[in-house]
PDB file of C-alpha atoms in Angstrom:
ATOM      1  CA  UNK A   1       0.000   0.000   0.000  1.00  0.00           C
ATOM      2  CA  UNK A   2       1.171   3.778  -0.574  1.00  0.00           C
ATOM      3  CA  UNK A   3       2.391   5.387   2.481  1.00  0.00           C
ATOM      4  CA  UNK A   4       1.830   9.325   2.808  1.00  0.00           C
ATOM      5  CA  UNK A   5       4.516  10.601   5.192  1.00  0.00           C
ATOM      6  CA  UNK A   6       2.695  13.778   6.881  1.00  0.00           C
ATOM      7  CA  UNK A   7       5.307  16.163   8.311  1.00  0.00           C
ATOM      8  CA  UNK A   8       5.270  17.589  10.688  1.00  0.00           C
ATOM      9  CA  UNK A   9       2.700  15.781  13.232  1.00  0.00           C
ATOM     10  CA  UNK A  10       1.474  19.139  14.848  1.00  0.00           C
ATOM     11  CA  UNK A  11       1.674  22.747  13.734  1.00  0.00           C
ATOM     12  CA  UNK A  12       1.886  26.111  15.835  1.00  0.00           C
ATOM     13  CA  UNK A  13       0.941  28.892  14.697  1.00  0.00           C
ATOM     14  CA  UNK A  14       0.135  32.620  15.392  1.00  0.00           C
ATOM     15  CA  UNK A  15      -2.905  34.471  13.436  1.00  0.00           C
ATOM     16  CA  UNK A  16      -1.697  36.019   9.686  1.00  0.00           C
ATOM     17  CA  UNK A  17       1.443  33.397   9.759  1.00  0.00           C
ATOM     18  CA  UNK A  18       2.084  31.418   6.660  1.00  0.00           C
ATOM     19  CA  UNK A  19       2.637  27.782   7.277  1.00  0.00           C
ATOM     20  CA  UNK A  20       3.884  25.028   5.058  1.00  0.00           C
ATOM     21  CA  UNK A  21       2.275  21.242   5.394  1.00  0.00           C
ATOM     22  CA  UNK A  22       4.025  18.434   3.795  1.00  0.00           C
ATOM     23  CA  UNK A  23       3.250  14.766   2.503  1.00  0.00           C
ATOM     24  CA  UNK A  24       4.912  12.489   1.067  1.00  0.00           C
ATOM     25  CA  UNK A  25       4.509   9.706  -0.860  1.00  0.00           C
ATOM     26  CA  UNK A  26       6.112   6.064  -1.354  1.00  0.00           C
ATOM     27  CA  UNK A  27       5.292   6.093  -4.913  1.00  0.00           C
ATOM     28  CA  UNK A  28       4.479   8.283  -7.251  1.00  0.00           C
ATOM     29  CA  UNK A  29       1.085   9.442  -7.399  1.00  0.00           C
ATOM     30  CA  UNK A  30       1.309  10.524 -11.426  1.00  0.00           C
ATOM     31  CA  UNK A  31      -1.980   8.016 -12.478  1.00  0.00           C
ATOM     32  CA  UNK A  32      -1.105   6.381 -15.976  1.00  0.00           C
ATOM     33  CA  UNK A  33      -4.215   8.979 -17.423  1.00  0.00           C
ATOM     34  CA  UNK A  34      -2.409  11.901 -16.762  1.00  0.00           C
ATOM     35  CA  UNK A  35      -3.758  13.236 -13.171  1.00  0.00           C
ATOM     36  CA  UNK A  36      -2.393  12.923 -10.062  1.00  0.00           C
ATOM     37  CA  UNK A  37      -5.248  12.324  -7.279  1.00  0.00           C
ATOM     38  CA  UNK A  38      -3.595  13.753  -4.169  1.00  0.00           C
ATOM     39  CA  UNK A  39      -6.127  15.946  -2.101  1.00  0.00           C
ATOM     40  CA  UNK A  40      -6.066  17.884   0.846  1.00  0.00           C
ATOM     41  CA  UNK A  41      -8.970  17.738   3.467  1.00  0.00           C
ATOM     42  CA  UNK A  42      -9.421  19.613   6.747  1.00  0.00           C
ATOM     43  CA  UNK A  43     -11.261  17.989   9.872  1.00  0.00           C
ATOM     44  CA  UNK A  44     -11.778  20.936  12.549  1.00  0.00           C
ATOM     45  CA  UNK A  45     -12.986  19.471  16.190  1.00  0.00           C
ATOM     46  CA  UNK A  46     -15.517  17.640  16.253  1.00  0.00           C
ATOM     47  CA  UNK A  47     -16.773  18.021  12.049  1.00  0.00           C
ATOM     48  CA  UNK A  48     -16.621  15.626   9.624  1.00  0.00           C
ATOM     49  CA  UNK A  49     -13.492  16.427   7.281  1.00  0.00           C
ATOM     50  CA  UNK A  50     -14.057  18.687   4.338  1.00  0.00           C
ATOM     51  CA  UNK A  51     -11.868  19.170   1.004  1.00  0.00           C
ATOM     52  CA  UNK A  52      -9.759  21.778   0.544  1.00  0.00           C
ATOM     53  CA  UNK A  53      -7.655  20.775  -2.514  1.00  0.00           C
ATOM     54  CA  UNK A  54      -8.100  18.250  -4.739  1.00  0.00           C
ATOM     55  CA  UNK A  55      -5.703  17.570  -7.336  1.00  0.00           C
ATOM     56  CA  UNK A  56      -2.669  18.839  -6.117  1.00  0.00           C
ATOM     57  CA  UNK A  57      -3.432  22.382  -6.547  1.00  0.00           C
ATOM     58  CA  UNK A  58      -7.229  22.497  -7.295  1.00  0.00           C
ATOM     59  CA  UNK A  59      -9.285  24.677  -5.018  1.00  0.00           C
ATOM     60  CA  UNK A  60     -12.443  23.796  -3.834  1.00  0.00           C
ATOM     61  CA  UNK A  61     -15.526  26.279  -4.388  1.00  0.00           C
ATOM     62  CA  UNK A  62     -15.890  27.879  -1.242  1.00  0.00           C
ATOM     63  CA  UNK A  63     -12.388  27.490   0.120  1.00  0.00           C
ATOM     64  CA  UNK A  64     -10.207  30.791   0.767  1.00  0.00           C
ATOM     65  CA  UNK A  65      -7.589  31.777  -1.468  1.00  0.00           C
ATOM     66  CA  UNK A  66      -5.555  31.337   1.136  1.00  0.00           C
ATOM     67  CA  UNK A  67      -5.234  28.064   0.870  1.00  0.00           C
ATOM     68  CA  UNK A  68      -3.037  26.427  -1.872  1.00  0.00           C
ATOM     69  CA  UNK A  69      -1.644  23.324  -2.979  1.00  0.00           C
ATOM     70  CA  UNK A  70       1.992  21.977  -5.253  1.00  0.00           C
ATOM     71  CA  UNK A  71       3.947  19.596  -5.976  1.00  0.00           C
ATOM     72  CA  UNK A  72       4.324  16.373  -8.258  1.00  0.00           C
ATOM     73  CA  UNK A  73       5.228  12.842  -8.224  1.00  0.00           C
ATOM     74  CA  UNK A  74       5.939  12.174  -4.714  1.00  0.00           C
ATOM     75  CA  UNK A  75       6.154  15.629  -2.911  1.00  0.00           C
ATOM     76  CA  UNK A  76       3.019  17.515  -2.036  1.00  0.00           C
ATOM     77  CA  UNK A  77       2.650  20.763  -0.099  1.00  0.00           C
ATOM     78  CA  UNK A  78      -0.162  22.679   1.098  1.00  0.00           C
ATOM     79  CA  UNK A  79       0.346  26.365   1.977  1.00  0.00           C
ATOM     80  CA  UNK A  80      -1.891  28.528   4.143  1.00  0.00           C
ATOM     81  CA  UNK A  81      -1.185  32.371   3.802  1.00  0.00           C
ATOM     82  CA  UNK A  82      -1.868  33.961   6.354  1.00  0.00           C
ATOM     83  CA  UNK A  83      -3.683  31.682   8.780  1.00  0.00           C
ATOM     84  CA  UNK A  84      -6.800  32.670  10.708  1.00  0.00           C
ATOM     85  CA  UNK A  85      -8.664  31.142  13.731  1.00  0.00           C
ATOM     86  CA  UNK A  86     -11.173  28.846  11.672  1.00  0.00           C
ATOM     87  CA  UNK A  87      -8.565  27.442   9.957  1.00  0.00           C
ATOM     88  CA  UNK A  88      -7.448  25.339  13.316  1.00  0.00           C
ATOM     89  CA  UNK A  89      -7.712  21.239  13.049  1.00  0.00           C
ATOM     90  CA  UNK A  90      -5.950  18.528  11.620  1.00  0.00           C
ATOM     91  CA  UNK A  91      -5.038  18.340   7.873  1.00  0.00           C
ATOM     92  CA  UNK A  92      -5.008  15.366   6.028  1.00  0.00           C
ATOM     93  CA  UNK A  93      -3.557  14.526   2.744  1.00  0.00           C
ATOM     94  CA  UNK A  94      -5.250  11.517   0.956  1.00  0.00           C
ATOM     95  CA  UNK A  95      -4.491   9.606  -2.554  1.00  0.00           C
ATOM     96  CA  UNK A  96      -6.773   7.971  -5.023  1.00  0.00           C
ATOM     97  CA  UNK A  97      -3.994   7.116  -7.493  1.00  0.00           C
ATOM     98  CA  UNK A  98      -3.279   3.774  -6.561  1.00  0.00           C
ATOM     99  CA  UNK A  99      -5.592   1.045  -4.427  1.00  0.00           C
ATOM    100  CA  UNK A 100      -6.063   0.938  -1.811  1.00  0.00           C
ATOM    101  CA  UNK A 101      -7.081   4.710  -1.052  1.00  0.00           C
ATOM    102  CA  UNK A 102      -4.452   6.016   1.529  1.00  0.00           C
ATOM    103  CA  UNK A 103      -4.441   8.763   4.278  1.00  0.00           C
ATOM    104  CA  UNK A 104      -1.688  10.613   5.596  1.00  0.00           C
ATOM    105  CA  UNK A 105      -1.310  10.565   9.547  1.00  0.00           C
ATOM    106  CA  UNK A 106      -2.785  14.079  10.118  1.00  0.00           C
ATOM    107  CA  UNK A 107      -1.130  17.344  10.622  1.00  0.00           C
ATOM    108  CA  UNK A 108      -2.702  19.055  13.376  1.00  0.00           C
ATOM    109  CA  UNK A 109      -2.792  22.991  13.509  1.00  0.00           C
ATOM    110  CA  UNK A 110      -2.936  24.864  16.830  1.00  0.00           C
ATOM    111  CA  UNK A 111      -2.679  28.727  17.929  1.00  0.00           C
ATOM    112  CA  UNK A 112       0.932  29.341  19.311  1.00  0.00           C
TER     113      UNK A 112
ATOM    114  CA  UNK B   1     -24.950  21.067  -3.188  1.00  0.00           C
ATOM    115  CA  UNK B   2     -23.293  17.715  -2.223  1.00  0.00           C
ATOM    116  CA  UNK B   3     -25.269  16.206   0.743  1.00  0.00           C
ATOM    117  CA  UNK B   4     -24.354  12.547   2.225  1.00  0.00           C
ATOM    118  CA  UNK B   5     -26.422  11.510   5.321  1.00  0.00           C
ATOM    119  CA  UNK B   6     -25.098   8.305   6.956  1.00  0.00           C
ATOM    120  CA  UNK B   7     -28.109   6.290   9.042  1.00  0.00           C
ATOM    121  CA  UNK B   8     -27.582   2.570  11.084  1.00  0.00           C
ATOM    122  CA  UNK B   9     -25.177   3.285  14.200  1.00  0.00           C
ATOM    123  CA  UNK B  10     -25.223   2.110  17.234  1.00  0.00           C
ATOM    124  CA  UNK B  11     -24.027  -0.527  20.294  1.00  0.00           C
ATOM    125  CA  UNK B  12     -23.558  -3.775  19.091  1.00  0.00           C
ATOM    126  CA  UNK B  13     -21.803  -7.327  20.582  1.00  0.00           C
ATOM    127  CA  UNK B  14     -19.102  -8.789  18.750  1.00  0.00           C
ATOM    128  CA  UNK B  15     -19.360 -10.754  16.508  1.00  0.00           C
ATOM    129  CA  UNK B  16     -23.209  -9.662  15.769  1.00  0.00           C
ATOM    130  CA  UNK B  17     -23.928  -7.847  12.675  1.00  0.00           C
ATOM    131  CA  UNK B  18     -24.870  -3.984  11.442  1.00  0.00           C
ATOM    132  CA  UNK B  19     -26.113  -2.190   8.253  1.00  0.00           C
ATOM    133  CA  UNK B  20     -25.098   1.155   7.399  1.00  0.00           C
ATOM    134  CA  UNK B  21     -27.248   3.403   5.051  1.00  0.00           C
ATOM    135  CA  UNK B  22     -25.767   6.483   3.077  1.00  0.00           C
ATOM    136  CA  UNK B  23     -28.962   8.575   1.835  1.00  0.00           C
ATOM    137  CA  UNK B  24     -27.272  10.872  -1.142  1.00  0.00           C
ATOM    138  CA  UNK B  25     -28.435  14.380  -2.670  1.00  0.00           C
ATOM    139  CA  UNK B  26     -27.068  16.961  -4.620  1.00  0.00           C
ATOM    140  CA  UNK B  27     -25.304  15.479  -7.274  1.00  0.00           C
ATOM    141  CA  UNK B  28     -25.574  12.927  -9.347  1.00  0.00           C
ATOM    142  CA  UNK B  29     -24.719   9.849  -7.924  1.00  0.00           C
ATOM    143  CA  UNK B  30     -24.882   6.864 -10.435  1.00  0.00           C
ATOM    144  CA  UNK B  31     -21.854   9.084 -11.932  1.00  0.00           C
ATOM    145  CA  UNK B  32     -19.623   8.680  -8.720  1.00  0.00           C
ATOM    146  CA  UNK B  33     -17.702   6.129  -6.925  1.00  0.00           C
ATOM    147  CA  UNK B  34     -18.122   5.856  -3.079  1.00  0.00           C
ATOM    148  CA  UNK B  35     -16.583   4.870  -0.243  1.00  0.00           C
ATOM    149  CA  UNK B  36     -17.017   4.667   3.485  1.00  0.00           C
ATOM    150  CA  UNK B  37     -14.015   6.048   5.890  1.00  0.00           C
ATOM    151  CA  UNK B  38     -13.951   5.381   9.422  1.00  0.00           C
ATOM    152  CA  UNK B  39     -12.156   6.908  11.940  1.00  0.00           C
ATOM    153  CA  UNK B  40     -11.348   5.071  15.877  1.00  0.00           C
ATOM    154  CA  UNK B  41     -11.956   7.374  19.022  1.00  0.00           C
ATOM    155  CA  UNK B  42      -8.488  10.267  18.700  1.00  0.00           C
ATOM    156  CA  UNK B  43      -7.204   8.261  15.357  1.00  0.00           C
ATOM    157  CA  UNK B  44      -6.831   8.979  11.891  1.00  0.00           C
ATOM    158  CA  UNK B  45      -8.838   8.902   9.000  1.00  0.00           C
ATOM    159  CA  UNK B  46      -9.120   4.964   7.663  1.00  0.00           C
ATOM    160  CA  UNK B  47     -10.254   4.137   4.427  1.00  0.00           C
ATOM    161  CA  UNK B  48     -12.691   0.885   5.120  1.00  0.00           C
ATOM    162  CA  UNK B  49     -14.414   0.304   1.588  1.00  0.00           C
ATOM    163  CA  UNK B  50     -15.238   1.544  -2.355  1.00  0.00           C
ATOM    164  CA  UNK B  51     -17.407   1.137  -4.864  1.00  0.00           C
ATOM    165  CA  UNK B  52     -17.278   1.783  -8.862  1.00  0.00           C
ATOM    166  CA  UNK B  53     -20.501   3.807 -10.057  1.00  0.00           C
ATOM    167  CA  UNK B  54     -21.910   0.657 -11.508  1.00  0.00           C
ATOM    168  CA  UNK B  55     -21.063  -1.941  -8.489  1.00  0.00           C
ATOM    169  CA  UNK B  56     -19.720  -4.202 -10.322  1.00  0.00           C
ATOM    170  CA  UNK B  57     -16.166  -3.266  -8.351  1.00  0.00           C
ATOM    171  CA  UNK B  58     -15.880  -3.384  -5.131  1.00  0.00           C
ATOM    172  CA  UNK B  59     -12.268  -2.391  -3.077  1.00  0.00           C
ATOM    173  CA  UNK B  60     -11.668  -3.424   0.559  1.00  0.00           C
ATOM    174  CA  UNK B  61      -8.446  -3.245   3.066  1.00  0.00           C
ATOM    175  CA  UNK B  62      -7.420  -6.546   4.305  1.00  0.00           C
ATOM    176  CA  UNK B  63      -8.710  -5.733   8.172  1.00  0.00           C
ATOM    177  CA  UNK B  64     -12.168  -5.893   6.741  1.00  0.00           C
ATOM    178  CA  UNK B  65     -11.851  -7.865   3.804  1.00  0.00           C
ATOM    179  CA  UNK B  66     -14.566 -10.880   4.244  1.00  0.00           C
ATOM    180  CA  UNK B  67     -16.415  -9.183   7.229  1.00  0.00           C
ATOM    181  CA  UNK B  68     -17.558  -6.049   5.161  1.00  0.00           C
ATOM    182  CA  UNK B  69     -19.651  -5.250   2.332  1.00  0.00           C
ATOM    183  CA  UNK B  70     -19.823  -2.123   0.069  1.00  0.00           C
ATOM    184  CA  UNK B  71     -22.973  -1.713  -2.073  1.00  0.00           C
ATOM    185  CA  UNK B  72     -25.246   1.015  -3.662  1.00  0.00           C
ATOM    186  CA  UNK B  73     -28.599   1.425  -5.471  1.00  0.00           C
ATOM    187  CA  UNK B  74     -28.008   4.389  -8.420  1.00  0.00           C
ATOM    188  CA  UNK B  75     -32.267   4.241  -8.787  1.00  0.00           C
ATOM    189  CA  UNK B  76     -32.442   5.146  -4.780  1.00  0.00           C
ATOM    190  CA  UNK B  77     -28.928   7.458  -4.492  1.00  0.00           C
ATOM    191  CA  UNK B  78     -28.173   5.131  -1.820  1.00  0.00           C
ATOM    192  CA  UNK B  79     -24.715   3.116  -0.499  1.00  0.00           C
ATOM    193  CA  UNK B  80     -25.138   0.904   2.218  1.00  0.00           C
ATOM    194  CA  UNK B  81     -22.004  -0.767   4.102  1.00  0.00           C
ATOM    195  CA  UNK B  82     -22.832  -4.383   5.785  1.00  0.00           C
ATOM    196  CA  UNK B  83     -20.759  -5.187   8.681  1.00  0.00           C
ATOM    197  CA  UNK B  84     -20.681  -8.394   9.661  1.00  0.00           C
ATOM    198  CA  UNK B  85     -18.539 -10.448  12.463  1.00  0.00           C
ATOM    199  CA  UNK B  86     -17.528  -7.114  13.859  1.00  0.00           C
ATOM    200  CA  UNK B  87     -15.053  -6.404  16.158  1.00  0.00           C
ATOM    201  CA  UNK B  88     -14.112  -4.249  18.701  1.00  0.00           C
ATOM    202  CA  UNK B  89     -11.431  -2.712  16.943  1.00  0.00           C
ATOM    203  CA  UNK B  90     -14.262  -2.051  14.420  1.00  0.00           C
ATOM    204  CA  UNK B  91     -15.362   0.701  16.928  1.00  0.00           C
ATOM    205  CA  UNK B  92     -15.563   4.191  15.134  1.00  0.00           C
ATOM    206  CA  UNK B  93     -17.144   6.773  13.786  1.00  0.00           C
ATOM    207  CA  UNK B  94     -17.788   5.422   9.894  1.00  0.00           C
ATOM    208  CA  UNK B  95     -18.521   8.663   7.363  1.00  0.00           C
ATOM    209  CA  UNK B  96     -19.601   8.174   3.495  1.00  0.00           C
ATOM    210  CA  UNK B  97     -17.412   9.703   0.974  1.00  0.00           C
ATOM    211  CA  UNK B  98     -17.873  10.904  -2.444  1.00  0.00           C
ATOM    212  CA  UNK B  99     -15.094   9.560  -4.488  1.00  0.00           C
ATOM    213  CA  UNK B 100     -11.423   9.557  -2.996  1.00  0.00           C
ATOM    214  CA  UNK B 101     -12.402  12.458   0.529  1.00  0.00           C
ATOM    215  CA  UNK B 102     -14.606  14.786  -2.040  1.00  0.00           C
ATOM    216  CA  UNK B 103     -17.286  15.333  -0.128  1.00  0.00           C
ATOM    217  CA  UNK B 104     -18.090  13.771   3.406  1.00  0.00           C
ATOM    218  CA  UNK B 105     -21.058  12.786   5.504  1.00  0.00           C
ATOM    219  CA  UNK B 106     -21.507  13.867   9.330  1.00  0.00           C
ATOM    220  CA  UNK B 107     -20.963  10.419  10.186  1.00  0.00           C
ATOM    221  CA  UNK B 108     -22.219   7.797  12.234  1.00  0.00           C
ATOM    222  CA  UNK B 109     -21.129   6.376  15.498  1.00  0.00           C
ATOM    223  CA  UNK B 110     -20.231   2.457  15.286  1.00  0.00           C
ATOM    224  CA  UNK B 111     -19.875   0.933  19.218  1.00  0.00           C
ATOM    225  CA  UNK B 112     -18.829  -2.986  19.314  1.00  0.00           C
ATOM    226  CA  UNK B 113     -18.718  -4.050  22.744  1.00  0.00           C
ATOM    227  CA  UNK B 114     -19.891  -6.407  24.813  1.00  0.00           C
TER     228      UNK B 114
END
């Protein structure tokens, strides 16, 4: 199975700072049509997780600029710019390239 | 908008059996694969099953390969997950999921315990 390596595990962070999120892969996630299915979803306490990006770099309708995803093969970031208080909760990354469906460990965002 | 509402939860024994029920709106359904995600008490997200739009494919991890089963009914915008010879490692919160995380139920509570 693919492994996503989440780093790092938790996240401080004042309001307005820019923070980085990565995950990485054990294999590439380039699927042999062309896309790469690596999303990014956010669970805040006690909500069901939501998507934030979803293929690499794809924003969701309704998500905040602010939010922004890169990368290829097997290195993914997401980037918040500027973070504010809703944005607190643990970030996942998940792939759909290859079966089964993987998660990453979690990245979980707190206020410094 | 994409609405998933998961139904079926509850306190069961091990080794009994329980039916989960996604009720879908919002999109159209027969033109998505599903899944179901669970996630233990302070864990991490865990993929448990998915289905192609047709069901004709079905996709499992090997700690519930045997015991669960994935289906869907495209005329009713339903999936449905049946559990069988649970656990109580199977205890979690189990959401339904559009595709690979693209939309999410609010989940439903799974207890197995004596």
């Amino acid at each position: 199975d693919v492994v996503l390596t989440q780093t790092p595990p938790t996240l401080s962070a004042t309001i307005g700072q820019s923070v980085s999120i990565s995950c990485r892969s054990s294999q590439s996630l380039l699927h042999s049509n062309g896309n790469t299915y690596l999303h990014w979803l956010l669970q805040r306490p006690g909500q069901s997780p939501q998507l934030l990006i979803y293929l690499v770099s794809r924003l969701e309708s309704g998500v905040p600029n602010r939010f922004s995803g890169s990368g290829s093969g097997t290195d993914f970031t997401l980037k918040i710019s500027g973070v504010e208080a809703e944005d607190l909760g643990v970030y996942y990354c998940v792939q759909g390239t290859h079966a089964p469906n993987t998660f990453g460990a979690g990245t979980k965002l707190e206020l410094k | 908008e994409v609405q998933l509402v998961e139904s079926g939860g509850g306190l069961v024994q091990p080794g009994r059996s329980l039916k989960l029920s996604c009720a879908a709106s919002g999109f159209t359904f027969s033109n998505y694969y599903m899944a179901w995600v669970r996630q233990a008490p302070k864990k991490g997200l865990e993929w448990v099953a998915t289905i192609s739009t047709s069901g004709s494919r079905t996709y499992y991890p090997d700690s519930v390969k045997g015991r669960f089963t994935i289906s869907r009914d495209n005329a009713k915008s339903s999936l449905y997950l049946q559990m069988n010879s649970l656990k109580s490692e199977d205890t979690a919160t189990y959401y339904c999921a559009r595709g690979v995380g693209m939309g999410w139920g609010q989940g439903v509570m799974v207890t197995v315990s004596s």
